Amino acid sequence: MNYLRFIHTHRRFLGFGVFAAWTSSFGQTYFVSFFTQDFQAEFQLSHTEFGALYAAATALAGFLLIRAGRLIDQVPLSLYVTAVAVGLALSCVAAAAAWHVLVLFAALFGLRLCGQGLMSHISITSMARHFDRTRGRAVAIAGLGFPLGEALLPIVMVMAVAYLEWRDRWWAVALFLMIVALPLLLWLARAEPPTRRQGEGVARGEAPPAKAASVNELMRDSRFYRTLPVLLVLPFVITAVILHQSHIATLRGWNVSVLASGLLAFSGLRLLSSLLSGQLVDRFSAQLLLPFSLLPLCIGFIAMVMWTHPAAWIVFLGLAGVSGGANGAIGGAVWAEIYGVERLGAIRALHQACVVFATALAPMIMGWLMDAEVSVGEVMVGFALLLVAASVAAPRRRPDNRTNTAAREI
């Protein structure tokens, strides 16, 4: 089944996945970064103090995400998404009304938990759970919400700065979430397909539901520890580099316009790569493709080491977008292939919590390397070696029940 026919057949529930991913933008680092200077000025925080506050809020969100994320296996999707959307809106209210740094901490915690954590979790888990032989495409389409947010919201925020104070912008986001986003998510969620019953329609590469792993079993399975690094290393290095992109540009004498061009290349190629990778997952399996998803980013780091021209940054972020799109589509399907869908919410919650931890650590580690006067080239070499190590360690077992039959839905 091609993309257009697949989208037409399942347009409403796929739209839920896309919009949930897009809504997660309000808790992503790039969105919060639009308010960093306002937060620091309001509460008289240094760069180090705000960075520590943000990292602590993110880490706490990661801890709670493990428990909160598994509830998606136990409650109706409409109830779950309502709770998360309301939590995200209340976090925006806390940011708008913050009168003390502890209230700001609570707001950041809620944004990271409900936005980056749970709303992303809802988007990808719901797609991976309800589609089998078209899982790769479903996850890839839902994942388009992430680059769409990266492309649209910065423009909206730049326009809003001219008309609204920073607190008023948070009030506006809270109203949008309750008046527009939540009703739309609930309407789209009503198109949720029936959950596959025990023993029905096992996906290619997916473990039989009767053998679905519990989280305790998962923690004793070597496949989990060999798969997870491939999925964590990419958000780790990308967060570290992009958050410090202005410093890198200064060191290399690049104009700020180069940074904007790089982000445009990143978003565009991430979108295209996600769609292509979704088809490849359905044809070959996520497990087979996973070790290769980091190769473009590794080449990008090599380009940054060997080339100091401003075009190196655009090439680097373009290749990072290719890896990001592939890693997202493949990572969204790989857990269901290995462990089945019965406890997929709990497994993906653990994965998502690890992503949150990784993105919390990345800015601090990168900042420490910069303060230690480690050169940009040396940092890029180190990151490239990290990518290679994760790829080599990844499991390579090809599923036995792979066929050439046409893709079907549940």
Tab-separated table of C-alpha atoms in Angstrom:
chain	number	residue	atom	x	y	z
A	1	MET	CA	0.000	0.000	0.000
A	2	ASN	CA	1.492	3.337	-1.037
A	3	TYR	CA	1.607	6.403	1.179
A	4	LEU	CA	-1.277	8.284	-0.442
A	5	ARG	CA	-3.675	5.364	-0.219
A	6	PHE	CA	-2.549	4.594	3.326
A	7	ILE	CA	-3.004	8.217	4.420
A	8	HIS	CA	-6.433	8.412	2.792
A	9	THR	CA	-7.591	5.193	4.460
A	10	HIS	CA	-6.408	6.180	7.949
A	11	ARG	CA	-6.268	9.953	7.614
A	12	ARG	CA	-8.037	10.759	10.879
A	13	PHE	CA	-6.028	8.555	13.226
A	14	LEU	CA	-2.781	9.399	11.436
A	15	GLY	CA	-3.761	13.032	11.897
A	16	PHE	CA	-3.970	12.342	15.622
A	17	GLY	CA	-0.389	11.079	15.595
A	18	VAL	CA	0.873	14.094	13.643
A	19	PHE	CA	-0.953	16.627	15.805
A	20	ALA	CA	0.102	14.990	19.073
A	21	ALA	CA	3.731	15.120	17.896
A	22	TRP	CA	3.285	18.767	16.881
A	23	THR	CA	1.710	19.615	20.259
A	24	SER	CA	4.758	18.171	22.028
A	25	SER	CA	6.629	21.205	20.665
A	26	PHE	CA	5.465	23.310	23.615
A	27	GLY	CA	7.705	21.265	25.892
A	28	GLN	CA	10.666	20.876	23.540
A	29	THR	CA	13.945	22.658	24.225
A	30	TYR	CA	13.828	24.798	21.091
A	31	PHE	CA	10.451	26.275	22.157
A	32	VAL	CA	11.479	26.904	25.764
A	33	SER	CA	14.650	28.577	24.453
A	34	PHE	CA	12.524	31.488	23.196
A	35	PHE	CA	11.905	32.399	26.860
A	36	THR	CA	15.338	31.671	28.331
A	37	GLN	CA	16.481	35.292	28.477
A	38	ASP	CA	13.131	36.379	29.941
A	39	PHE	CA	13.348	33.747	32.669
A	40	GLN	CA	16.926	34.695	33.496
A	41	ALA	CA	16.149	38.416	33.636
A	42	GLU	CA	12.978	37.947	35.702
A	43	PHE	CA	14.555	35.689	38.318
A	44	GLN	CA	18.148	37.004	38.068
A	45	LEU	CA	19.592	33.645	37.025
A	46	SER	CA	22.980	33.183	35.421
A	47	HIS	CA	23.453	30.913	32.409
A	48	THR	CA	24.827	28.206	34.680
A	49	GLU	CA	22.004	28.554	37.218
A	50	PHE	CA	19.261	28.405	34.598
A	51	GLY	CA	20.983	25.486	32.868
A	52	ALA	CA	21.110	23.577	36.152
A	53	LEU	CA	17.456	24.394	36.880
A	54	TYR	CA	16.417	23.214	33.426
A	55	ALA	CA	18.495	20.034	33.679
A	56	ALA	CA	17.036	19.203	37.114
A	57	ALA	CA	13.462	19.730	35.881
A	58	THR	CA	14.157	17.570	32.841
A	59	ALA	CA	15.736	14.795	34.913
A	60	LEU	CA	12.796	14.725	37.349
A	61	ALA	CA	10.409	14.570	34.385
A	62	GLY	CA	12.375	11.610	33.079
A	63	PHE	CA	11.993	9.715	36.358
A	64	LEU	CA	8.220	10.218	36.463
A	65	LEU	CA	7.831	9.495	32.766
A	66	ILE	CA	8.687	5.832	33.369
A	67	ARG	CA	5.632	5.411	35.593
A	68	ALA	CA	3.272	7.855	33.871
A	69	GLY	CA	4.095	6.549	30.408
A	70	ARG	CA	3.072	2.964	31.139
A	71	LEU	CA	-0.480	4.101	31.972
A	72	ILE	CA	-1.175	4.359	28.253
A	73	ASP	CA	-1.387	0.533	28.325
A	74	GLN	CA	-4.110	0.647	30.968
A	75	VAL	CA	-6.484	3.560	30.276
A	76	PRO	CA	-8.470	4.692	27.203
A	77	LEU	CA	-6.483	6.854	24.808
A	78	SER	CA	-8.979	9.744	25.031
A	79	LEU	CA	-8.671	9.883	28.833
A	80	TYR	CA	-4.886	9.652	28.676
A	81	VAL	CA	-4.493	12.422	26.117
A	82	THR	CA	-6.912	14.629	28.072
A	83	ALA	CA	-4.845	14.298	31.247
A	84	VAL	CA	-1.601	15.056	29.400
A	85	ALA	CA	-3.004	18.051	27.499
A	86	VAL	CA	-4.478	19.538	30.687
A	87	GLY	CA	-1.153	18.992	32.458
A	88	LEU	CA	0.671	20.748	29.627
A	89	ALA	CA	-1.765	23.674	29.735
A	90	LEU	CA	-1.384	24.010	33.517
A	91	SER	CA	2.391	24.044	33.083
A	92	CYS	CA	2.018	26.965	30.662
A	93	VAL	CA	-0.159	28.735	33.242
A	94	ALA	CA	2.548	28.173	35.857
A	95	ALA	CA	5.151	29.645	33.505
A	96	ALA	CA	2.944	32.666	32.829
A	97	ALA	CA	2.170	33.294	36.498
A	98	ALA	CA	5.555	32.316	37.974
A	99	TRP	CA	6.396	34.586	40.909
A	100	HIS	CA	9.221	32.501	42.378
A	101	VAL	CA	11.988	30.368	40.965
A	102	LEU	CA	10.366	27.250	42.483
A	103	VAL	CA	7.202	27.953	40.491
A	104	LEU	CA	9.366	28.310	37.401
A	105	PHE	CA	10.935	24.941	38.228
A	106	ALA	CA	7.471	23.368	38.481
A	107	ALA	CA	6.518	24.911	35.129
A	108	LEU	CA	9.640	23.602	33.419
A	109	PHE	CA	9.092	20.169	34.956
A	110	GLY	CA	5.520	20.050	33.643
A	111	LEU	CA	6.508	21.261	30.188
A	112	ARG	CA	9.212	18.617	29.894
A	113	LEU	CA	7.064	15.798	31.306
A	114	CYS	CA	3.800	16.508	29.480
A	115	GLY	CA	5.263	18.090	26.350
A	116	GLN	CA	8.539	16.533	25.302
A	117	GLY	CA	7.853	13.340	27.253
A	118	LEU	CA	4.239	12.221	27.283
A	119	MET	CA	2.814	13.975	24.213
A	120	SER	CA	5.624	12.519	22.092
A	121	HIS	CA	5.004	9.168	23.787
A	122	ILE	CA	1.303	9.318	22.897
A	123	SER	CA	2.003	10.076	19.244
A	124	ILE	CA	4.481	7.296	18.514
A	125	THR	CA	3.095	4.620	20.856
A	126	SER	CA	-0.440	4.931	19.495
A	127	MET	CA	0.829	4.494	15.929
A	128	ALA	CA	3.135	1.572	16.768
A	129	ARG	CA	0.415	-0.193	18.722
A	130	HIS	CA	-2.401	-0.016	16.193
A	131	PHE	CA	-0.609	-0.749	12.922
A	132	ASP	CA	1.347	-3.885	12.128
A	133	ARG	CA	2.576	-4.323	8.546
A	134	THR	CA	2.308	-0.590	7.937
A	135	ARG	CA	3.796	0.362	11.305
A	136	GLY	CA	6.868	1.979	9.759
A	137	ARG	CA	4.790	4.293	7.607
A	138	ALA	CA	2.392	5.134	10.427
A	139	VAL	CA	5.240	6.071	12.779
A	140	ALA	CA	6.988	8.040	10.017
A	141	ILE	CA	3.848	10.031	9.214
A	142	ALA	CA	3.167	10.780	12.894
A	143	GLY	CA	6.788	11.858	13.264
A	144	LEU	CA	6.222	14.615	10.714
A	145	GLY	CA	4.656	16.588	13.536
A	146	PHE	CA	8.080	17.179	15.079
A	147	PRO	CA	9.739	18.960	12.113
A	148	LEU	CA	6.470	20.764	11.359
A	149	GLY	CA	6.604	22.226	14.851
A	150	GLU	CA	10.265	23.140	14.406
A	151	ALA	CA	9.435	24.917	11.142
A	152	LEU	CA	6.220	26.704	12.160
A	153	LEU	CA	6.472	27.667	15.821
A	154	PRO	CA	9.681	29.738	15.590
A	155	ILE	CA	7.963	31.931	12.991
A	156	VAL	CA	4.881	32.277	15.189
A	157	MET	CA	6.993	33.131	18.230
A	158	VAL	CA	9.004	35.775	16.368
A	159	MET	CA	5.727	37.414	15.300
A	160	ALA	CA	4.259	37.137	18.807
A	161	VAL	CA	7.217	38.925	20.398
A	162	ALA	CA	6.132	42.131	18.643
A	163	TYR	CA	2.688	42.055	20.230
A	164	LEU	CA	2.823	40.111	23.498
A	165	GLU	CA	5.006	40.163	26.602
A	166	TRP	CA	6.580	36.852	27.529
A	167	ARG	CA	4.011	36.048	30.216
A	168	ASP	CA	1.157	36.814	27.829
A	169	ARG	CA	2.671	34.401	25.297
A	170	TRP	CA	2.481	31.586	27.833
A	171	TRP	CA	-1.153	32.504	28.605
A	172	ALA	CA	-1.882	32.360	24.874
A	173	VAL	CA	-0.340	28.893	24.572
A	174	ALA	CA	-2.393	27.649	27.543
A	175	LEU	CA	-5.605	28.947	25.956
A	176	PHE	CA	-4.692	27.387	22.618
A	177	LEU	CA	-4.124	24.008	24.267
A	178	MET	CA	-7.519	24.007	26.019
A	179	ILE	CA	-9.654	25.645	23.335
A	180	VAL	CA	-8.115	24.239	20.135
A	181	ALA	CA	-5.611	21.465	20.740
A	182	LEU	CA	-7.468	19.281	23.261
A	183	PRO	CA	-10.837	19.211	21.411
A	184	LEU	CA	-9.044	18.445	18.144
A	185	LEU	CA	-6.973	15.666	19.725
A	186	LEU	CA	-10.093	14.090	21.230
A	187	TRP	CA	-11.947	14.226	17.920
A	188	LEU	CA	-9.043	12.653	16.065
A	189	ALA	CA	-8.510	10.019	18.793
A	190	ARG	CA	-12.053	8.732	18.295
A	191	ALA	CA	-10.822	7.204	15.028
A	192	GLU	CA	-8.547	4.860	17.036
A	193	PRO	CA	-8.661	1.368	15.465
A	194	PRO	CA	-9.619	-1.551	17.722
A	195	THR	CA	-6.644	-2.978	19.582
A	196	ARG	CA	-5.380	-6.250	18.168
A	197	ARG	CA	-6.566	-9.173	20.260
A	198	GLN	CA	-4.401	-11.944	21.667
A	199	GLY	CA	-3.014	-14.129	18.884
A	200	GLU	CA	-4.312	-11.946	16.037
A	201	GLY	CA	-2.306	-10.558	13.131
A	202	VAL	CA	1.255	-10.667	14.391
A	203	ALA	CA	3.339	-8.082	12.556
A	204	ARG	CA	6.413	-8.949	10.580
A	205	GLY	CA	9.265	-9.116	13.014
A	206	GLU	CA	7.023	-8.675	16.027
A	207	ALA	CA	7.142	-11.044	18.971
A	208	PRO	CA	3.887	-12.949	19.580
A	209	PRO	CA	1.680	-11.140	22.114
A	210	ALA	CA	1.783	-14.126	24.456
A	211	LYS	CA	5.516	-13.590	24.848
A	212	ALA	CA	5.356	-9.838	25.382
A	213	ALA	CA	8.070	-8.705	27.746
A	214	SER	CA	7.415	-7.105	31.098
A	215	VAL	CA	9.600	-4.177	32.090
A	216	ASN	CA	11.444	-6.392	34.594
A	217	GLU	CA	12.164	-8.945	31.857
A	218	LEU	CA	13.209	-6.117	29.594
A	219	MET	CA	15.816	-4.934	32.080
A	220	ARG	CA	17.409	-8.401	31.972
A	221	ASP	CA	17.423	-8.661	28.176
A	222	SER	CA	20.712	-7.859	26.425
A	223	ARG	CA	18.825	-6.828	23.270
A	224	PHE	CA	17.407	-3.853	25.146
A	225	TYR	CA	20.851	-2.596	26.166
A	226	ARG	CA	22.233	-3.097	22.651
A	227	THR	CA	19.292	-1.353	20.966
A	228	LEU	CA	18.844	1.600	23.333
A	229	PRO	CA	22.215	3.342	22.683
A	230	VAL	CA	21.442	3.689	18.960
A	231	LEU	CA	18.234	5.488	19.860
A	232	LEU	CA	19.788	7.700	22.550
A	233	VAL	CA	23.068	8.809	21.021
A	234	LEU	CA	21.428	10.822	18.241
A	235	PRO	CA	19.233	13.094	20.434
A	236	PHE	CA	22.173	13.392	22.833
A	237	VAL	CA	24.699	14.694	20.300
A	238	ILE	CA	22.194	16.802	18.342
A	239	THR	CA	20.943	18.525	21.515
A	240	ALA	CA	24.509	19.164	22.642
A	241	VAL	CA	25.626	20.648	19.336
A	242	ILE	CA	22.541	22.702	18.457
A	243	LEU	CA	22.240	24.229	21.925
A	244	HIS	CA	25.833	25.482	21.573
A	245	GLN	CA	25.624	26.312	17.867
A	246	SER	CA	26.135	30.042	18.447
A	247	HIS	CA	29.400	29.359	20.257
A	248	ILE	CA	30.550	27.015	17.480
A	249	ALA	CA	29.701	29.675	14.878
A	250	THR	CA	31.689	32.272	16.820
A	251	LEU	CA	34.728	30.006	17.061
A	252	ARG	CA	34.672	29.382	13.323
A	253	GLY	CA	33.762	32.930	12.311
A	254	TRP	CA	30.411	32.058	10.741
A	255	ASN	CA	27.542	34.479	10.217
A	256	VAL	CA	24.330	33.820	12.152
A	257	SER	CA	22.464	33.309	8.855
A	258	VAL	CA	24.439	30.089	8.416
A	259	LEU	CA	22.788	28.700	11.541
A	260	ALA	CA	19.320	29.406	10.198
A	261	SER	CA	20.153	27.758	6.869
A	262	GLY	CA	21.431	24.700	8.708
A	263	LEU	CA	18.228	24.325	10.714
A	264	LEU	CA	16.179	24.622	7.521
A	265	ALA	CA	18.228	21.818	5.947
A	266	PHE	CA	17.802	19.776	9.120
A	267	SER	CA	13.997	20.060	9.173
A	268	GLY	CA	13.511	19.487	5.441
A	269	LEU	CA	15.730	16.428	5.151
A	270	ARG	CA	14.430	15.012	8.412
A	271	LEU	CA	10.912	15.105	6.992
A	272	LEU	CA	11.878	13.414	3.706
A	273	SER	CA	14.056	10.839	5.455
A	274	SER	CA	11.245	9.935	7.841
A	275	LEU	CA	8.846	9.154	4.988
A	276	LEU	CA	11.395	7.087	3.073
A	277	SER	CA	12.522	5.233	6.195
A	278	GLY	CA	8.937	4.335	7.065
A	279	GLN	CA	8.592	2.481	3.770
A	280	LEU	CA	11.935	0.743	4.257
A	281	VAL	CA	10.921	-0.389	7.750
A	282	ASP	CA	7.770	-2.002	6.365
A	283	ARG	CA	9.806	-3.737	3.667
A	284	PHE	CA	12.927	-4.858	5.550
A	285	SER	CA	12.250	-4.418	9.340
A	286	ALA	CA	13.390	-1.841	11.862
A	287	GLN	CA	15.892	-4.223	13.450
A	288	LEU	CA	17.747	-4.703	10.184
A	289	LEU	CA	17.938	-0.964	9.421
A	290	LEU	CA	18.660	0.364	12.913
A	291	PRO	CA	22.506	0.090	12.866
A	292	PHE	CA	22.676	2.081	9.607
A	293	SER	CA	20.517	4.999	10.769
A	294	LEU	CA	23.466	6.856	12.333
A	295	LEU	CA	25.751	6.636	9.289
A	296	PRO	CA	24.699	9.991	7.695
A	297	LEU	CA	25.262	11.875	10.975
A	298	CYS	CA	28.662	10.233	11.368
A	299	ILE	CA	29.622	11.510	7.894
A	300	GLY	CA	28.337	14.935	8.938
A	301	PHE	CA	30.665	15.007	11.942
A	302	ILE	CA	33.574	14.043	9.696
A	303	ALA	CA	32.662	16.955	7.388
A	304	MET	CA	32.748	19.315	10.379
A	305	VAL	CA	36.190	18.026	11.340
A	306	MET	CA	37.738	18.302	7.881
A	307	TRP	CA	35.997	21.428	6.609
A	308	THR	CA	35.711	24.821	8.340
A	309	HIS	CA	33.756	26.546	5.552
A	310	PRO	CA	30.236	27.708	6.576
A	311	ALA	CA	28.772	25.149	4.160
A	312	ALA	CA	30.080	22.437	6.505
A	313	TRP	CA	27.416	23.411	9.035
A	314	ILE	CA	24.640	23.112	6.453
A	315	VAL	CA	25.983	19.745	5.292
A	316	PHE	CA	26.287	18.574	8.884
A	317	LEU	CA	22.749	19.514	9.881
A	318	GLY	CA	21.342	18.203	6.603
A	319	LEU	CA	22.914	14.802	7.262
A	320	ALA	CA	21.785	15.048	10.896
A	321	GLY	CA	18.256	15.507	9.580
A	322	VAL	CA	18.612	12.366	7.436
A	323	SER	CA	19.716	10.374	10.475
A	324	GLY	CA	17.063	12.004	12.648
A	325	GLY	CA	14.232	11.081	10.287
A	326	ALA	CA	15.516	7.531	9.876
A	327	ASN	CA	16.172	7.066	13.584
A	328	GLY	CA	12.713	8.326	14.483
A	329	ALA	CA	10.849	6.066	12.054
A	330	ILE	CA	12.979	3.023	12.861
A	331	GLY	CA	13.006	3.650	16.608
A	332	GLY	CA	9.239	4.025	16.674
A	333	ALA	CA	8.800	0.502	15.304
A	334	VAL	CA	11.727	-1.463	16.676
A	335	TRP	CA	10.369	-2.119	20.188
A	336	ALA	CA	7.118	-3.543	18.821
A	337	GLU	CA	9.103	-5.813	16.493
A	338	ILE	CA	11.259	-7.141	19.324
A	339	TYR	CA	8.792	-7.338	22.223
A	340	GLY	CA	5.266	-7.121	20.805
A	341	VAL	CA	2.607	-4.510	21.576
A	342	GLU	CA	0.988	-5.812	24.768
A	343	ARG	CA	3.244	-3.719	27.035
A	344	LEU	CA	4.473	-1.321	24.379
A	345	GLY	CA	3.479	1.745	26.386
A	346	ALA	CA	5.615	0.720	29.365
A	347	ILE	CA	8.592	-0.141	27.158
A	348	ARG	CA	8.400	3.062	25.160
A	349	ALA	CA	7.945	5.062	28.373
A	350	LEU	CA	11.252	3.681	29.617
A	351	HIS	CA	12.846	4.523	26.267
A	352	GLN	CA	11.387	8.037	26.270
A	353	ALA	CA	12.574	8.613	29.842
A	354	CYS	CA	16.096	7.667	28.779
A	355	VAL	CA	15.827	10.176	25.907
A	356	VAL	CA	14.819	12.866	28.398
A	357	PHE	CA	17.813	12.019	30.604
A	358	ALA	CA	20.149	12.085	27.604
A	359	THR	CA	18.929	15.496	26.469
A	360	ALA	CA	19.282	16.784	30.032
A	361	LEU	CA	22.903	15.652	30.269
A	362	ALA	CA	23.936	16.763	26.790
A	363	PRO	CA	24.071	20.555	27.382
A	364	MET	CA	26.068	20.144	30.588
A	365	ILE	CA	28.602	17.772	29.048
A	366	MET	CA	29.003	19.937	25.956
A	367	GLY	CA	29.379	23.032	28.142
A	368	TRP	CA	32.039	21.279	30.220
A	369	LEU	CA	33.964	20.347	27.053
A	370	MET	CA	33.763	23.938	25.823
A	371	ASP	CA	34.904	25.323	29.190
A	372	ALA	CA	37.810	22.861	29.124
A	373	GLU	CA	38.778	24.415	25.769
A	374	VAL	CA	38.387	21.160	23.862
A	375	SER	CA	38.374	22.146	20.182
A	376	VAL	CA	35.291	21.810	17.992
A	377	GLY	CA	37.100	19.270	15.833
A	378	GLU	CA	38.014	17.099	18.823
A	379	VAL	CA	34.429	17.174	20.086
A	380	MET	CA	33.146	16.147	16.646
A	381	VAL	CA	35.627	13.266	16.444
A	382	GLY	CA	34.518	12.062	19.866
A	383	PHE	CA	30.846	12.216	18.882
A	384	ALA	CA	31.538	10.362	15.615
A	385	LEU	CA	33.278	7.570	17.525
A	386	LEU	CA	30.312	7.409	19.901
A	387	LEU	CA	27.986	6.935	16.931
A	388	VAL	CA	30.153	4.176	15.489
A	389	ALA	CA	30.309	2.349	18.826
A	390	ALA	CA	26.526	2.435	19.237
A	391	SER	CA	25.971	1.185	15.676
A	392	VAL	CA	28.441	-1.680	16.052
A	393	ALA	CA	26.840	-2.800	19.337
A	394	ALA	CA	23.281	-2.810	17.917
A	395	PRO	CA	21.627	-6.227	17.415
A	396	ARG	CA	21.389	-7.314	13.784
A	397	ARG	CA	18.987	-10.240	13.882
A	398	ARG	CA	16.715	-10.203	10.874
A	399	PRO	CA	13.141	-11.325	11.615
A	400	ASP	CA	12.349	-14.798	10.276
A	401	ASN	CA	8.769	-14.119	9.273
A	402	ARG	CA	9.542	-11.430	6.697
A	403	THR	CA	7.529	-11.802	3.485
A	404	ASN	CA	7.059	-9.980	0.219
A	405	THR	CA	3.302	-9.779	0.470
A	406	ALA	CA	1.593	-6.446	0.190
A	407	ALA	CA	1.410	-4.431	3.371
A	408	ARG	CA	-1.841	-4.716	5.239
A	409	GLU	CA	-3.452	-2.981	8.197
A	410	ILE	CA	-4.806	-4.573	11.327
